[in-house]
Every structure is written in C-alpha cells, then in structure tokens.
mmCIF file of C-alpha atoms and ligand atoms in Angstrom:
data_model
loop_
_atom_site.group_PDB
_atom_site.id
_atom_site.type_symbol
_atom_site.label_atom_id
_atom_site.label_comp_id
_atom_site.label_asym_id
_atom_site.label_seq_id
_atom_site.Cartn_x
_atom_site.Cartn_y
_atom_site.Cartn_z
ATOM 1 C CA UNK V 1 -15.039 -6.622 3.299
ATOM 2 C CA UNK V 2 -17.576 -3.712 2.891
ATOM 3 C CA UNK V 3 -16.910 -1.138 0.722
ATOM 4 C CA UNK V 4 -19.135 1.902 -0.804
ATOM 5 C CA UNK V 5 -18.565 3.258 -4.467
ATOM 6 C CA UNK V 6 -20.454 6.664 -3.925
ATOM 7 C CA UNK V 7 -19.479 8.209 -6.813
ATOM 8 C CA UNK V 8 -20.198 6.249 -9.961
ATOM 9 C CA UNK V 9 -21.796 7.057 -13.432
ATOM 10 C CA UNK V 10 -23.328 3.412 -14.291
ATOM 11 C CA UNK V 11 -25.947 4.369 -15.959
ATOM 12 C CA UNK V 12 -23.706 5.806 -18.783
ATOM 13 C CA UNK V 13 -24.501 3.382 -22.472
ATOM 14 C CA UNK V 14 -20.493 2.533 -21.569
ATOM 15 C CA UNK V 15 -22.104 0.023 -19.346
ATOM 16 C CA UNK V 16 -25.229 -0.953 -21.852
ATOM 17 C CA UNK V 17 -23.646 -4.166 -23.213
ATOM 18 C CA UNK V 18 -22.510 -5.829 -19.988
ATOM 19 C CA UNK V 19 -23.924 -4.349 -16.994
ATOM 20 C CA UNK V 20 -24.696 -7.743 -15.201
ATOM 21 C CA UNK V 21 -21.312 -8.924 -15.556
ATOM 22 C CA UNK V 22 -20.133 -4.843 -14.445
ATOM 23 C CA UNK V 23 -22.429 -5.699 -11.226
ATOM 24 C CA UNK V 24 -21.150 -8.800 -10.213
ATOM 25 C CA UNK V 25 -17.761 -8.528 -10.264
ATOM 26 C CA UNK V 26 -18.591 -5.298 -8.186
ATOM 27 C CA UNK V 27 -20.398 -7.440 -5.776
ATOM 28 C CA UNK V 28 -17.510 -9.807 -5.946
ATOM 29 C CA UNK V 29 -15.292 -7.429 -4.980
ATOM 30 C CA UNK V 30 -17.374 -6.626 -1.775
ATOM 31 C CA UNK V 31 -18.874 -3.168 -3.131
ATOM 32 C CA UNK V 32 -22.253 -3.095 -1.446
ATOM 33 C CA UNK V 33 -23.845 -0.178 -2.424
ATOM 34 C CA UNK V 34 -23.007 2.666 -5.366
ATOM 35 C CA UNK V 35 -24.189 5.873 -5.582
ATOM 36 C CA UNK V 36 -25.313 7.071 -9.154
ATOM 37 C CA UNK V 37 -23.991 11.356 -9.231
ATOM 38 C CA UNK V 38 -26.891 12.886 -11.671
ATOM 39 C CA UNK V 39 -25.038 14.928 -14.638
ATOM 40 C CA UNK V 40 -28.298 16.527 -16.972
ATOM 41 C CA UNK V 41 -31.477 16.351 -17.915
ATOM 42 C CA UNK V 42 -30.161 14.050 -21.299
ATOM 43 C CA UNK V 43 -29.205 11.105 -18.491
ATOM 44 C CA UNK V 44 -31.702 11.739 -15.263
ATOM 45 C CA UNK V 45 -34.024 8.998 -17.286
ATOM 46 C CA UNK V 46 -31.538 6.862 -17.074
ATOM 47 C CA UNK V 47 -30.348 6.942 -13.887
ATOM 48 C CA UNK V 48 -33.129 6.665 -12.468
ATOM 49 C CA UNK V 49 -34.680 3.588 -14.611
ATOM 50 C CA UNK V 50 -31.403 2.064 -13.226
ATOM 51 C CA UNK V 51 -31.920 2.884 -9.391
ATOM 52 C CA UNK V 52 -35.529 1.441 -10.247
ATOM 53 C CA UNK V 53 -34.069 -1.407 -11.992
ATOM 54 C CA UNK V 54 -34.803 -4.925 -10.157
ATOM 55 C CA UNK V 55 -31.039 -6.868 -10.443
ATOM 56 C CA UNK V 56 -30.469 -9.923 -11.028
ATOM 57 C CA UNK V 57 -27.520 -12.160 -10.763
ATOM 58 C CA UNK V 58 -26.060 -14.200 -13.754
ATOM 59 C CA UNK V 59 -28.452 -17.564 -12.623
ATOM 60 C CA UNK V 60 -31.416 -15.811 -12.311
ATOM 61 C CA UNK V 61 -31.750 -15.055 -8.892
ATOM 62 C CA UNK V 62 -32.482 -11.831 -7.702
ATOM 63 C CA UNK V 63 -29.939 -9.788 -5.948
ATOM 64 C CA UNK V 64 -31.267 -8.921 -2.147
ATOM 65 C CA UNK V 65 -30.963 -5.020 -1.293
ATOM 66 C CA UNK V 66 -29.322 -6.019 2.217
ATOM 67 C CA UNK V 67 -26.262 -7.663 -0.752
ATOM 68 C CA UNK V 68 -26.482 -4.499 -2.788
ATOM 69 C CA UNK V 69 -28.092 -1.779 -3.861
ATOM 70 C CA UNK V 70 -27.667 1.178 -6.742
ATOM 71 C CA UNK V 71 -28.529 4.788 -5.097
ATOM 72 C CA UNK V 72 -29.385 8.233 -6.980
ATOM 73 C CA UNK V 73 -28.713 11.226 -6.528
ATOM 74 C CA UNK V 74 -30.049 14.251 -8.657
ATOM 75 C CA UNK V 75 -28.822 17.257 -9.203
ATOM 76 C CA UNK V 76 -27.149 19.234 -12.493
ATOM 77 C CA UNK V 77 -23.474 18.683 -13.295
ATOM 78 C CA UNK V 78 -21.290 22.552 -13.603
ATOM 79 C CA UNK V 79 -20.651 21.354 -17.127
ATOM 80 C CA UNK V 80 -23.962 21.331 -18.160
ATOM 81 C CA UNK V 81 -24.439 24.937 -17.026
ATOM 82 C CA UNK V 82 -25.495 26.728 -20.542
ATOM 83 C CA UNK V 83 -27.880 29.257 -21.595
ATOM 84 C CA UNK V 84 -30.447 27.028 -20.822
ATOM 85 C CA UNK V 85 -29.717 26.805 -16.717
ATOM 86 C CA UNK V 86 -32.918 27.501 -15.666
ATOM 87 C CA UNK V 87 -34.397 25.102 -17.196
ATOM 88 C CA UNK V 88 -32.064 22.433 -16.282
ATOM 89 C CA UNK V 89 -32.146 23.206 -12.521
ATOM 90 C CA UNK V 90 -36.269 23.316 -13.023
ATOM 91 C CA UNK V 91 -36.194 19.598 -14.461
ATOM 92 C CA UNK V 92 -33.472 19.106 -11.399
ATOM 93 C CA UNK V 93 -36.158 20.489 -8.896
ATOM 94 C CA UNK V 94 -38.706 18.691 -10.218
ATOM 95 C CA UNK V 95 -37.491 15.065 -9.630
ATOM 96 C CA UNK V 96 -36.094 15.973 -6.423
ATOM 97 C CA UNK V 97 -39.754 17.172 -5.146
ATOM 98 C CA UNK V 98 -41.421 14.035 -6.693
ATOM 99 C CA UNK V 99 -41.423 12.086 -3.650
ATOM 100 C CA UNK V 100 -39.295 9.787 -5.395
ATOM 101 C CA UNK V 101 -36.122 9.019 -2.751
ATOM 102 C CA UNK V 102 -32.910 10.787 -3.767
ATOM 103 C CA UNK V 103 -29.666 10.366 -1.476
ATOM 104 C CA UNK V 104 -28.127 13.487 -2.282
ATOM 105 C CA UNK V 105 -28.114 16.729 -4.338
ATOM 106 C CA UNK V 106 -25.799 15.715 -6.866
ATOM 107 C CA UNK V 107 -22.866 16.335 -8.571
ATOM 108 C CA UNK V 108 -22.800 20.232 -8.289
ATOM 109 C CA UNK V 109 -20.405 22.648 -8.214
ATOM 110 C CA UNK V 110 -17.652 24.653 -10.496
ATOM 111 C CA UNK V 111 -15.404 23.505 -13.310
ATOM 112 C CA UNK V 112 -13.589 26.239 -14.468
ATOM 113 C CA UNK V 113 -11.219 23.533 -16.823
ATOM 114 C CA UNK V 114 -13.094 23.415 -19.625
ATOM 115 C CA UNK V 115 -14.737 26.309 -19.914
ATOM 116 C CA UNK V 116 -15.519 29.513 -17.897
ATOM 117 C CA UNK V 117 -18.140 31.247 -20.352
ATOM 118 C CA UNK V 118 -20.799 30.536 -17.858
ATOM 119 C CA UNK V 119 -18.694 30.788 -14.612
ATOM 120 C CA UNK V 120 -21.619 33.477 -13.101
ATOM 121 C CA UNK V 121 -23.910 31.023 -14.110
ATOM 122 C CA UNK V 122 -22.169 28.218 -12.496
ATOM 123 C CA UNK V 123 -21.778 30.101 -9.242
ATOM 124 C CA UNK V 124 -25.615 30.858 -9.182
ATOM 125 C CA UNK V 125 -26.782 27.640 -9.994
ATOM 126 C CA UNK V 126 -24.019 25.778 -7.192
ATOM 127 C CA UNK V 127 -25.561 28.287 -4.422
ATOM 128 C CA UNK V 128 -28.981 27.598 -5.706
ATOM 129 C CA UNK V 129 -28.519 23.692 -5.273
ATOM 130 C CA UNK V 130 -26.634 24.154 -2.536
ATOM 131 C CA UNK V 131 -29.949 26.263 -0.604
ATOM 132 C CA UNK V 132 -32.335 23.164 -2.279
ATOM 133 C CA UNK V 133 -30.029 20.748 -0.066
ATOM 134 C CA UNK V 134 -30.665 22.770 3.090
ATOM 135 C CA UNK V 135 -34.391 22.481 2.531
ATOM 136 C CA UNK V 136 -34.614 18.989 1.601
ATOM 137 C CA UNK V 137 -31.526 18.036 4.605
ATOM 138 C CA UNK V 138 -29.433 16.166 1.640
ATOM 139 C CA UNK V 139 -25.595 15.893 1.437
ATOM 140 C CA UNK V 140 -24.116 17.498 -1.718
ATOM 141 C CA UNK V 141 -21.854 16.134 -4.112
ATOM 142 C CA UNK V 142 -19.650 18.539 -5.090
ATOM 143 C CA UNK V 143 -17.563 18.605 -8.407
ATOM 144 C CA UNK V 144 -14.636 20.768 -8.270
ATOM 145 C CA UNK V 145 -11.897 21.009 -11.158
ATOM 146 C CA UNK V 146 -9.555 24.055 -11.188
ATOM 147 C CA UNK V 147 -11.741 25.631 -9.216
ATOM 148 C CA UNK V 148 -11.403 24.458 -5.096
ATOM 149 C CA UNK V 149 -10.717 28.285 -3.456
ATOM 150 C CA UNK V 150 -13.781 29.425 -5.319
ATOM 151 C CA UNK V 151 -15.831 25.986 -4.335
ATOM 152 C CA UNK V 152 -14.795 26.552 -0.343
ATOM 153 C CA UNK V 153 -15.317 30.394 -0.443
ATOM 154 C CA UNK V 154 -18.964 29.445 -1.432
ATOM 155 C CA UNK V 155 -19.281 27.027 1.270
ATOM 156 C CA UNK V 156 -17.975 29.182 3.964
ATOM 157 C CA UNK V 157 -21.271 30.806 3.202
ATOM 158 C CA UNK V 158 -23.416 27.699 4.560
ATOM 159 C CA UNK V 159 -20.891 26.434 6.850
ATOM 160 C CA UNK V 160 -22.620 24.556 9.493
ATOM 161 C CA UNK V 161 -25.764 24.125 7.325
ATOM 162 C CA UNK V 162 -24.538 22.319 4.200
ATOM 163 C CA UNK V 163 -22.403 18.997 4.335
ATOM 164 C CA UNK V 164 -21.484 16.341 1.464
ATOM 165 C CA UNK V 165 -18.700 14.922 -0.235
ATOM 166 C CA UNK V 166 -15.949 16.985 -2.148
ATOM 167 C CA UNK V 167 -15.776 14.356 -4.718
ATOM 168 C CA UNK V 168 -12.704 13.421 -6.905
ATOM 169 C CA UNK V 169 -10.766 15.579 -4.268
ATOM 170 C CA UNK V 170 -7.087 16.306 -5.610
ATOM 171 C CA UNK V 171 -5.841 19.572 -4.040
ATOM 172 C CA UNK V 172 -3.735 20.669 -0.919
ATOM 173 C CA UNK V 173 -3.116 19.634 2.353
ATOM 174 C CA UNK V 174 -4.119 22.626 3.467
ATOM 175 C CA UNK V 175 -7.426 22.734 0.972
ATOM 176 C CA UNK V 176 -8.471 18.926 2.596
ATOM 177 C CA UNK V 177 -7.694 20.658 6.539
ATOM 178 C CA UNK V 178 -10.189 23.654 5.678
ATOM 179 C CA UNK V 179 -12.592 21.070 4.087
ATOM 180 C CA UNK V 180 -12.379 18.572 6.595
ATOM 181 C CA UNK V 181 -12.754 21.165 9.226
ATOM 182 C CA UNK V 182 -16.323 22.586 7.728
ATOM 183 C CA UNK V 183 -17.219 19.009 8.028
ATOM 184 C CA UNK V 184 -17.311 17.573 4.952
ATOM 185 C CA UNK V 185 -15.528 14.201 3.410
ATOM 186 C CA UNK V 186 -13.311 13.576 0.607
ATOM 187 C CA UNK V 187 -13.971 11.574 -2.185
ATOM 188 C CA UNK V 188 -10.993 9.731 -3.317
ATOM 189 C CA UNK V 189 -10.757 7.821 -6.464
ATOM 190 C CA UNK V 190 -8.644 6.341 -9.224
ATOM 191 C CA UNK V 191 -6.161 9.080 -9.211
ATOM 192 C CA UNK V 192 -4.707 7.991 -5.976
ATOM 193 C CA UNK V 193 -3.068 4.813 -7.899
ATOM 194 C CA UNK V 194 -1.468 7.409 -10.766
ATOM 195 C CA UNK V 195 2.442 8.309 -9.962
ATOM 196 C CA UNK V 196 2.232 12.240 -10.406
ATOM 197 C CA UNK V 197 -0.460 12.413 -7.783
ATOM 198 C CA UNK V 198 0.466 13.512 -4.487
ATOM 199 C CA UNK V 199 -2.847 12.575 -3.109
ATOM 200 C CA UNK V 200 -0.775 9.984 -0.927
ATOM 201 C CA UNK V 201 0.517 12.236 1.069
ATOM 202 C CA UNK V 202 -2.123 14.440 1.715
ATOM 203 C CA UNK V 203 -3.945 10.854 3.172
ATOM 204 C CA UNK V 204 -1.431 10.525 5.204
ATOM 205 C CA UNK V 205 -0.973 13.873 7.028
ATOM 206 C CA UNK V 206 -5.081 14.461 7.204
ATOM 207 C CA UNK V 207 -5.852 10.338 8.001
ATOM 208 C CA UNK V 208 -9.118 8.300 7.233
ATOM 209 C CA UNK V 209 -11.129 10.380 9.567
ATOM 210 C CA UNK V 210 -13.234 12.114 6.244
ATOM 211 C CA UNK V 211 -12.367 10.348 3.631
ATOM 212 C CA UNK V 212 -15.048 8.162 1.235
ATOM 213 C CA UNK V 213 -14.278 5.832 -1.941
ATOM 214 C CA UNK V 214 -15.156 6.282 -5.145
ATOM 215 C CA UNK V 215 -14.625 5.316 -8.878
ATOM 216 C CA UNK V 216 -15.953 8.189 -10.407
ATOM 217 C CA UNK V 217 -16.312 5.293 -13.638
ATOM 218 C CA UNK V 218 -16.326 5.084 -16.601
ATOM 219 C CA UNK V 219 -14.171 7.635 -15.812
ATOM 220 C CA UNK V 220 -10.340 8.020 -14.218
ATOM 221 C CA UNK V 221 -9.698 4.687 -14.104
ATOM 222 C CA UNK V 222 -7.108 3.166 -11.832
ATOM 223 C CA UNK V 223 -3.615 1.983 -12.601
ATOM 224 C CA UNK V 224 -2.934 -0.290 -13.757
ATOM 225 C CA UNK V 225 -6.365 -0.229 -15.957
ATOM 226 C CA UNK V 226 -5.711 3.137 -16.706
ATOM 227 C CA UNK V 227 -7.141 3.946 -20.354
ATOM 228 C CA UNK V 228 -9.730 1.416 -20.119
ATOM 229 C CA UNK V 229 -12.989 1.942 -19.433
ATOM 230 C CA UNK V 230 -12.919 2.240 -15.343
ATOM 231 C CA UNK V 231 -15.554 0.167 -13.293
ATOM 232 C CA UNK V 232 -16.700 -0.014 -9.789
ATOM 233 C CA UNK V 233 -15.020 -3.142 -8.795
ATOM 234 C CA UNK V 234 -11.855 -1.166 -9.604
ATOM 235 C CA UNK V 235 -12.412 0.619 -5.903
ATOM 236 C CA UNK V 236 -10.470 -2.134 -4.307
ATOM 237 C CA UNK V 237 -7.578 -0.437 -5.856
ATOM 238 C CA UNK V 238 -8.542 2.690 -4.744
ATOM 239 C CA UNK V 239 -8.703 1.056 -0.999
ATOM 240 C CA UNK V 240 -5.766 -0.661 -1.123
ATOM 241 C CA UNK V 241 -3.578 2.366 -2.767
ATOM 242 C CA UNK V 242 -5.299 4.267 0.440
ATOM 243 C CA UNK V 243 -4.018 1.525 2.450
ATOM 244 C CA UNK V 244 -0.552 2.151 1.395
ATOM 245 C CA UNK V 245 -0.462 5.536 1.788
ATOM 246 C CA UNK V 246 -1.498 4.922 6.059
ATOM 247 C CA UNK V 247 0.249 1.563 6.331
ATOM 248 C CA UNK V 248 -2.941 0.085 7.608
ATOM 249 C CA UNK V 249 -4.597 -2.863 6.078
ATOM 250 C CA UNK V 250 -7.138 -3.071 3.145
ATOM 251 C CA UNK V 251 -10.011 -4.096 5.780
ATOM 252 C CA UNK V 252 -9.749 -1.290 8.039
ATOM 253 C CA UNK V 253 -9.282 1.457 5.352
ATOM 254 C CA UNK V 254 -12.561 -0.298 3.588
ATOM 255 C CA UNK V 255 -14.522 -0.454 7.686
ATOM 256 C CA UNK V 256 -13.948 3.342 7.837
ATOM 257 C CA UNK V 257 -14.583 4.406 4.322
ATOM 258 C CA UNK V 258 -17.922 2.771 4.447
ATOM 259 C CA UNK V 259 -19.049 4.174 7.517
ATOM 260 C CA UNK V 260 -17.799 7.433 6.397
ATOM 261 C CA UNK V 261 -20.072 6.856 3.543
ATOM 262 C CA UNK V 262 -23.260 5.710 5.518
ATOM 263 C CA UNK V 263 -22.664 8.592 7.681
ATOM 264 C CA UNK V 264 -22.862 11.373 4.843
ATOM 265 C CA UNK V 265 -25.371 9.773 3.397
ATOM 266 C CA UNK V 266 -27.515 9.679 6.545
ATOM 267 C CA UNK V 267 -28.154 5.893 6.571
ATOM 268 C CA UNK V 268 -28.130 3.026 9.293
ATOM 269 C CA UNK V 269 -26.972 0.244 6.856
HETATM 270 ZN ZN1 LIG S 1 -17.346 15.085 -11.161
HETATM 271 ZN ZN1 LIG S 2 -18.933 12.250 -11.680
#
C-alpha cells in the first residue's frame, strides 16, 4: 500500500526528540512521501534543513528516495499575516526564486478564526501568492478556517490558471462540488475519524475523484489518538475512515489518493 501525507508539519521541535522512530513507523505504515506546508519565516530554516536532511533508518542504513522522501513547500501561513507582511512574503519570494526545488506554494490562504485584524492583509497577501504560483506553475496549498466563500470567491478570479489542494477541507457538499469543479482536490485529514464531523458524507456524495490524504500533524490528530500529539503514520486512519465512508477497501482508497497526490503535485512517481 502507497499512500501520500501531503500535508504535514514535521519539522515542528514536537518531532525533535524522536523523529527517526516518527519516520519509520510512517514508512511502516506504507507512507511514501510527505509534504512539509511552510508556516513563517521563524520555521522556513527548518523545513528546509529537514527536506535537505539525508535519512536514515534505525540500523544505519540509509533510506532510498524511491522508499521515501520528505517534500517542501514554501509559502507564508494566513496566521502569520501581521504588520510585518511584506516582509514575510519577501523572505517567502526569496527561497522560492533560489533555485532550490519547492513542490508547491504553501500553506496560503484566509483564517478568519482567530483573528480578522489583518483580514485586508490576508486577502492581499493570498492573491499575491496565489499570482507567484501562476508564474512559477506550482499547486497551492490553501488554508481555509471560517473563511471557504471568501477563499473560492478569490479563486474564481484565477479559475483555470491556479490549481492545488484545499487542505484540511471541512465544509459543504455544495462548497467541495464548486471546488472540485474549478479543479482542485481536497485535503482530508484527522477530522474525518471525529463523530461530529459530517465530512463522511460529503465523501460519499462527491467520491474519491479529488480527494488527497493528509495528517496535517502534530496537529488534529485522529481518533482514537485524539489529544496526542498526531503523526504521519496516523494517515492510515484517515484512509481507512475514507474507506468507510465509500464502502471500498483501504487499498483502493490509498491507489487513488496517491495518484491524486502525484497528480497535483505534478510528479511521475
Ligand atoms: Zn492549515
Ligand atoms: Zn498545516
């Protein structure tokens, strides 16, 4: 079984004490590749020393890139949209134009939940980002939280020239149709497993067709982990909670969800 965390924050010091062992049970669990969503300039450093880092299992022996392989993304998080957003999206622009490989323009968007002081600012720097993805013919990542009609109103804007991922998707039927239908895929996570989400049924009426896996760790960790510290091996949970929902089995769900994934991320393998 294949499957593709593209959402995950593993460079995050959560992982600092045991990132080998966080690895291979991920490879254990058949994840082959994870994609690292950039959040600020205070964590590009790291995520990027860990896309550069050479891994190695727990006897010593490297870990081929055809096994597995840890993939960044940059781009600046709508949370960390302050005062000083210029400056972030310079720092942004300046690692993406390094000639360094990035997979995406990542995570962007609007999060009106826990804050909206800097919503302007938040719109500006999404379209900018958004533009810089065009240019560079990247996906997007794109964070959404209370915020979805404003997030596809923007897009509408670039339908047909911007595509990506609507990660952590949790909204409407209706919201994943219009979405799906400007091209882009859903990323579904952890929340899946939870009992007040109806994210079940929204997989079921709109099928496998655009939908991706991913953790979205340390964060919204899966029942029945939930409240610990969420990991990407945990996507098997995700997969088989998807499975469920389309009474198909764990393989299939994990066949298409990968090639979803290689697909948005414009790769062969
Ligand atoms: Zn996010
Ligand atoms: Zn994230």
């Amino acid at each position: 079984m294949m499957l593709i965390d593209t959402h995950c924050h593993l460079y995050l010091s959560k992982y600092d004490y045991d990132l080998k062992e966080v690895v291979e049970r991920a490879i254990q669990s058949g994840v082959k590749k994870i994609f690292l969503p950039a959040i600020d300039a205070e964590t590009h450093e790291r995520l990027i020393k860990l896309a550069d880092k050479e891994l190695k299992a727990s006897n010593g022996t490297a870990i081929r890139k055809e096994d597995f392989e840890i993939l960044p993304t940059m781009g600046v998080h709508p949370c960390s949209i302050k005062e000083n957003f210029e400056e972030e999206l310079a720092i942004a622009h300046a690692h993406l134009t390094s000639g360094r490989k990035f997979y995406a323009v990542g995570e962007i968007g609007l999060d009106y939940y826990w804050d909206v002081t800097f919503k302007e600012q938040q719109i500006r720097a999404f379209e900018r980002q958004i533009e810089w993805s065009i240019e560079m013919n990247l996906p997007i990542v794109i964070h959404s939280r209370n915020s979805t009609v404003d997030c596809i109103n923007i897009l509408r804007q670039y339908e047909g020239r911007a595509k990506g991922i609507f990660h952590c998707f949790s909204g409407s039927v209706e919201e994943a149709r219009e979405i799906t239908r400007m091209g882009f895929y859903l990323g579904i996570g952890g929340v899946i497993t939870y009992k007040t989400s109806d994210l079940k049924d929204v997989i079921a009426k709109i099928g496998l067709k655009n939908i991706v896996l991913e953790t979205d760790a340390p964060y919204l960790t899966p029942l029945p982990h939930r409240g610990k510290r969420n990991e990407p091996s945990y996507i098997k949970l995700v997969c088989a909670a998807i499975a469920q929902a389309l009474n198909k089995d764990m393989d299939r769900v994990a066949q298409i969800t990968s090639e979803n994934a290689l697909a948005v991320f414009q790769m062969n393998s």
